[in-house]
Coordinates of C-alpha atoms and ligand atoms in Angstrom, one line a residue:
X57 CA 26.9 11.7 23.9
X58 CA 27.1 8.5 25.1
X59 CA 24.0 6.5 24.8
X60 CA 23.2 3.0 27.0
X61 CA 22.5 -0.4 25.1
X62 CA 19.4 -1.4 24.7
X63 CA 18.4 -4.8 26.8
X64 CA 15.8 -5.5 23.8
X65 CA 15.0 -3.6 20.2
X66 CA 11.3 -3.9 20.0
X67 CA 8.8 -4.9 22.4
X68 CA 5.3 -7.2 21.4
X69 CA 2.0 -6.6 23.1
X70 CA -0.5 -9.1 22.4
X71 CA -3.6 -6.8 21.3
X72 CA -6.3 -9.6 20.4
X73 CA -6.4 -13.7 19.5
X74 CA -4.4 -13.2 15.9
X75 CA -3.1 -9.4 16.9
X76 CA 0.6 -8.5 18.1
X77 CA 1.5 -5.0 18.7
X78 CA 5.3 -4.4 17.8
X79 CA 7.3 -1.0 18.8
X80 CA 10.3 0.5 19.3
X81 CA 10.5 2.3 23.0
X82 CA 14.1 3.9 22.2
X83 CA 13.0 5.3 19.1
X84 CA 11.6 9.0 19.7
X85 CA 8.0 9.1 19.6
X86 CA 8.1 11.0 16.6
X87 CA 9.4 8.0 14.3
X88 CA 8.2 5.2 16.8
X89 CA 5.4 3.7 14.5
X90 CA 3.3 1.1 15.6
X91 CA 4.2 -2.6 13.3
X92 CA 1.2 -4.7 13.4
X93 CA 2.0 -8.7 13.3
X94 CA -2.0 -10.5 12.0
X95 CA -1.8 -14.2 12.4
X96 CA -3.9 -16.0 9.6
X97 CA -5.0 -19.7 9.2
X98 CA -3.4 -19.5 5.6
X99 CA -0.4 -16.2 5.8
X100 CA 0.5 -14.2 8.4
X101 CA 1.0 -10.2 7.8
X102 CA 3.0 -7.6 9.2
X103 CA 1.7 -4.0 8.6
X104 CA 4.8 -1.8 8.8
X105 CA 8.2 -2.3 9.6
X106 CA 9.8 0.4 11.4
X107 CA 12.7 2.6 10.9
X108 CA 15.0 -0.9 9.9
X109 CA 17.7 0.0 13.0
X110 CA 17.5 -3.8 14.1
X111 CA 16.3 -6.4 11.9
X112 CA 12.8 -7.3 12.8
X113 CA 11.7 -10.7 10.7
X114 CA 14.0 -12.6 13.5
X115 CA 12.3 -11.4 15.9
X116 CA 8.4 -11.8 14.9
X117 CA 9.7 -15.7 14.2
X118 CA 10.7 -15.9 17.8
X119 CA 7.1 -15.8 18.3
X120 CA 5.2 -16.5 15.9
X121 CA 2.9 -19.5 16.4
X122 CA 4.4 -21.0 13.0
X123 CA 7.8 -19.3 11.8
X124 CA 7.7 -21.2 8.4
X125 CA 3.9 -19.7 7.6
X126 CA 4.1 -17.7 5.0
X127 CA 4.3 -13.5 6.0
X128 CA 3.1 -10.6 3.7
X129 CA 4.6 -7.7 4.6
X130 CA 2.3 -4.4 3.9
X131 CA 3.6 -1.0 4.0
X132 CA 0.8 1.5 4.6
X133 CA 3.0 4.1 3.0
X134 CA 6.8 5.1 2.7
X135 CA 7.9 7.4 5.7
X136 CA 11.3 6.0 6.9
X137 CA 9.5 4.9 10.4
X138 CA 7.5 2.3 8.3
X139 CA 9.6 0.6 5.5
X140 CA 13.0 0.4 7.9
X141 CA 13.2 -3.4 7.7
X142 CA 10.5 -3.6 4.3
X143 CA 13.5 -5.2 2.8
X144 CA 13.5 -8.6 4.9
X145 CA 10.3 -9.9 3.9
X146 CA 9.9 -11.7 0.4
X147 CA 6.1 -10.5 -0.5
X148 CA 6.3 -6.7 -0.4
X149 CA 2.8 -4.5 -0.9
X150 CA 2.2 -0.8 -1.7
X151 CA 0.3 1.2 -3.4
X152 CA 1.7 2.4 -6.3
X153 CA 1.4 6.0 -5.4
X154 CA 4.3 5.5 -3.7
X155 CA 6.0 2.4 -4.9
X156 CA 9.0 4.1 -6.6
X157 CA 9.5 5.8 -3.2
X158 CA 9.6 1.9 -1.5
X159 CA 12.1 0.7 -3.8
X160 CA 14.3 3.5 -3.4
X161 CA 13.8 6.0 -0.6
X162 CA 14.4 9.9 -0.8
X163 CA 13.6 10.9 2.3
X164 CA 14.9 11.2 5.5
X165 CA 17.6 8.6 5.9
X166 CA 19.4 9.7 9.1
X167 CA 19.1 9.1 13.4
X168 CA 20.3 12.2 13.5
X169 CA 18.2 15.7 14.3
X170 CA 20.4 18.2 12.4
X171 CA 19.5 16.0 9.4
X172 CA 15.7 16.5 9.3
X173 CA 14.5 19.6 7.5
X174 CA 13.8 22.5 9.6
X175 CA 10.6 23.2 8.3
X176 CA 9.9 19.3 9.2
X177 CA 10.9 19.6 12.5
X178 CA 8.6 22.6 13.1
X179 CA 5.9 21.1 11.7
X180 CA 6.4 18.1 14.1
X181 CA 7.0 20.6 17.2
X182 CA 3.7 22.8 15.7
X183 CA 1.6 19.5 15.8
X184 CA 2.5 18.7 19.4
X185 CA 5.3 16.4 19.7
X186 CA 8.3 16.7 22.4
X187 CA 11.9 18.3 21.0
X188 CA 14.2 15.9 19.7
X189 CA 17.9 15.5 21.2
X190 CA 20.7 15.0 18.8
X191 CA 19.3 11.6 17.6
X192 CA 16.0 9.8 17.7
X193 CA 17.0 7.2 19.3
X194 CA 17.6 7.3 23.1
X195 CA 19.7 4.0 23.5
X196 CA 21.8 1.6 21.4
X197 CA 20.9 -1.4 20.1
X198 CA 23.7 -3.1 20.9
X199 CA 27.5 -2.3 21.8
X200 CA 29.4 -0.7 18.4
X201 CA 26.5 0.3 17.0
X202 CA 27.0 3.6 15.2
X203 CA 24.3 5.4 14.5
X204 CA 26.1 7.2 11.6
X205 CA 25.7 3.7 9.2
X206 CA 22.1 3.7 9.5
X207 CA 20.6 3.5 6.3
X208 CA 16.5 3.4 4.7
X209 CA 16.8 0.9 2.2
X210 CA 13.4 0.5 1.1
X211 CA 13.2 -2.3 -1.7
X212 CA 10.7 -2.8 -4.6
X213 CA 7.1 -4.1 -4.7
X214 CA 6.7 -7.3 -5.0
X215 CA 2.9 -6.1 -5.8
X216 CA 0.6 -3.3 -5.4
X217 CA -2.5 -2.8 -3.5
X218 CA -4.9 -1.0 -4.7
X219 CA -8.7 0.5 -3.5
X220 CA -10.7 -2.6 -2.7
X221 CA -8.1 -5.3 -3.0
X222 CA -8.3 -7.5 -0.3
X223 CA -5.4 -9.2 1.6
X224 CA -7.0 -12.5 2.3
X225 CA -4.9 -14.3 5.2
X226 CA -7.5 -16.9 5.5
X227 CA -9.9 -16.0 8.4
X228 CA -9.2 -12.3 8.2
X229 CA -9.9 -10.6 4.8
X230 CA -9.2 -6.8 4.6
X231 CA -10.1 -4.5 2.3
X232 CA -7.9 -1.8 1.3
X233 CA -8.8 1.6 1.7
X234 CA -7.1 4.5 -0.3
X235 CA -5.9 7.2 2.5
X236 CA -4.3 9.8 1.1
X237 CA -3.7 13.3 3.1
X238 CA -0.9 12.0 4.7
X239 CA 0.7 10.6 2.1
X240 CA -0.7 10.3 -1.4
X241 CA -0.2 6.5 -1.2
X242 CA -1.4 6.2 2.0
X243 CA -3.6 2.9 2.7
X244 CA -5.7 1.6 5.1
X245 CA -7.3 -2.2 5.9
X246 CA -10.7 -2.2 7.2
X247 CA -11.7 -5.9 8.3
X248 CA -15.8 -5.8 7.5
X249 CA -16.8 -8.7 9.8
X250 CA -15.0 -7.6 12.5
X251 CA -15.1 -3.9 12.1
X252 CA -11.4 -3.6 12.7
X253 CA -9.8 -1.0 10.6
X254 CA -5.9 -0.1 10.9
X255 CA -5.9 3.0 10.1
X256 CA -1.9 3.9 9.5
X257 CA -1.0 7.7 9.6
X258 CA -4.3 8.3 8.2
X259 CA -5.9 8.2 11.7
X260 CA -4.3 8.2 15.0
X261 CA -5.0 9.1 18.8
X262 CA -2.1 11.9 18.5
X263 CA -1.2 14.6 16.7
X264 CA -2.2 14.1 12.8
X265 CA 0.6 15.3 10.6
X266 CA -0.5 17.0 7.2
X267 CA 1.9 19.6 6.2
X268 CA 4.7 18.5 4.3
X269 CA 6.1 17.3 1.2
X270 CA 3.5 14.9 -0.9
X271 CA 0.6 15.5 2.0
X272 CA -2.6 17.4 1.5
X273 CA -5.5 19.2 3.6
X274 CA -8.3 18.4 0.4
X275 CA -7.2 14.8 0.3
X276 CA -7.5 14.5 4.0
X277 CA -10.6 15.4 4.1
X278 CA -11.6 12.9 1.5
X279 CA -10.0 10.9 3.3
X280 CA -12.4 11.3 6.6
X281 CA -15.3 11.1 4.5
X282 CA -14.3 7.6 3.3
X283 CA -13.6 6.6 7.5
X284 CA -17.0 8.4 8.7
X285 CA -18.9 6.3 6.2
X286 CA -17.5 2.9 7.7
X287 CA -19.0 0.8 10.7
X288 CA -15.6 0.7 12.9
X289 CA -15.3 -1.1 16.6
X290 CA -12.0 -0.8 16.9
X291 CA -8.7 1.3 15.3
X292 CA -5.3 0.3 15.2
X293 CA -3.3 3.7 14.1
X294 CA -0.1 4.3 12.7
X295 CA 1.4 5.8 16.1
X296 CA -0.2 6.1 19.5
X297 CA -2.6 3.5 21.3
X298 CA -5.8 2.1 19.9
X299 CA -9.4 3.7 20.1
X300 CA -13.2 2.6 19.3
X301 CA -15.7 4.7 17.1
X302 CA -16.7 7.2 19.2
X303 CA -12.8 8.4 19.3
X304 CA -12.5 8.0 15.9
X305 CA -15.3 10.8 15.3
X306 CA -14.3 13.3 17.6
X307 CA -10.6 13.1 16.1
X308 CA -11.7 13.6 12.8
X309 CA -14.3 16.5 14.1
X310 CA -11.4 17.6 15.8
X311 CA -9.1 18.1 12.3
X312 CA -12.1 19.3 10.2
X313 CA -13.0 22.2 12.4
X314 CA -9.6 23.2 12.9
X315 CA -8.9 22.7 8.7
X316 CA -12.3 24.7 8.5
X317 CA -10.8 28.2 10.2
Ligands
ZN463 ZN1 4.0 8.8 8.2

């Protein structure tokens, strides 16, 4: 199969003042996670880094108001379309759920279909997303590349977050929420003054994914409780475009009935 090259990796979408959206279009949709780029008066952040095909810190410095700010890099939790490019970034957060996994990945570390576990790959066609072609990506990102030498790397903490730390970047403080269901380290960072909340793979507008190695249906539903008690205006998921409150409800009333039968 012979793929095209890729005029750029990752595109940017400016989402509010301080708020840069960051994907990957020739990823599938199925491992094309959403990065999140916060610009703060003190740090930046960057919430997630992607499956690590192209390396990503060049690129947020090609935009970033002030390259030589400091960055923290957060990792919401360790699935490979998250931690790709973890490795780049000198302050590295998790919770420690799943910080052994961060520094040195088990998972899936392939592009290419055949290599993701069958029962996986059901689970991702059961939930609702499109087949996968031989590999998940759908161009190259540049001329040579093979997608055989792709490797997860992960790379250790550099420090852990835990329920109710906050990640202070100066005017934005966000609290960290304990998510698990997804993932059992799975974290969230609700904004109070704002009502902001990015939500990861706890809570997206698509389909929710919850059966599969280290995920769990109780601890979901936990999970919801802790997001139904918050005052939310706006959510910024782990996949799929952002939604306000109301949507927020009805996707979690959505899960809970069908968890219920
Ligand atoms: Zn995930």
């Amino acid at each position: 199969m012979t793929l095209p090259i890729a005029t750029q990796w990752y595109t940017s979408t400016k989402i509010d003042d301080d708020t840069t959206l960051i994907l990957e279009p020739h990823v599938h949709v199925l491992e094309q996670a959403n990065m999140f780029l916060v610009e703060g008066s003190e740090r930046d952040m960057i919430l997630d880094t992607g499956m690590g095909i192209v390396p990503l810190k060049p690129y947020l410095d090609t935009f970033r108001s002030n390259p030589d700010k400091d960055i923290i890099c957060v990792s919401s939790h360790t699935h490979i379309d998250h931690i790709g490019c973890v490795h780049e970034f000198e302050t590295r957060l998790v919770h420690p759920a799943e910080a052994d996994e961060m520094a040195s990945p088990s998972g899936l570390s392939s592009l290419y279909r055949d290599d993701i576990p069958a029962s996986l790959l059901q689970t991702f066609l059961d939930a609702g997303y499109p087949p996968i072609d031989e590999l998940l990506i759908d161009a190259l990102p540049f001329a040579g590349y093979d997608p055989k030498s792709y490797v997860l790397r992960g790379a250790p903490a550099t420090g852990l977050l835990n329920e109710g730390d906050v990640v202070d970047l100066g005017n934005h403080q966000y609290s960290v929420l304990h998510l698990p269901g997804h993932s059992p380290g799975g974290i969230g960072l609700f904004e109070a003054s704002s009502g902001v909340l990015f939500g990861a793979d706890a809570i997206y507008d698509g389909p929710l994914i919850y059966e599969g190695p280290g995920m769990s249906v109780p601890d979901y539903l936990k999970t919801f409780e802790k997001l139904k008690a918050l005052d939310v205006s706006m959510v910024h998921g782990g996949h799929d475009p952002s939604f306000g409150s109301v949507r927020m409800h009805e996707i979690i009333a959505k899960y809970e009935a069908i968890w219920s039968t």
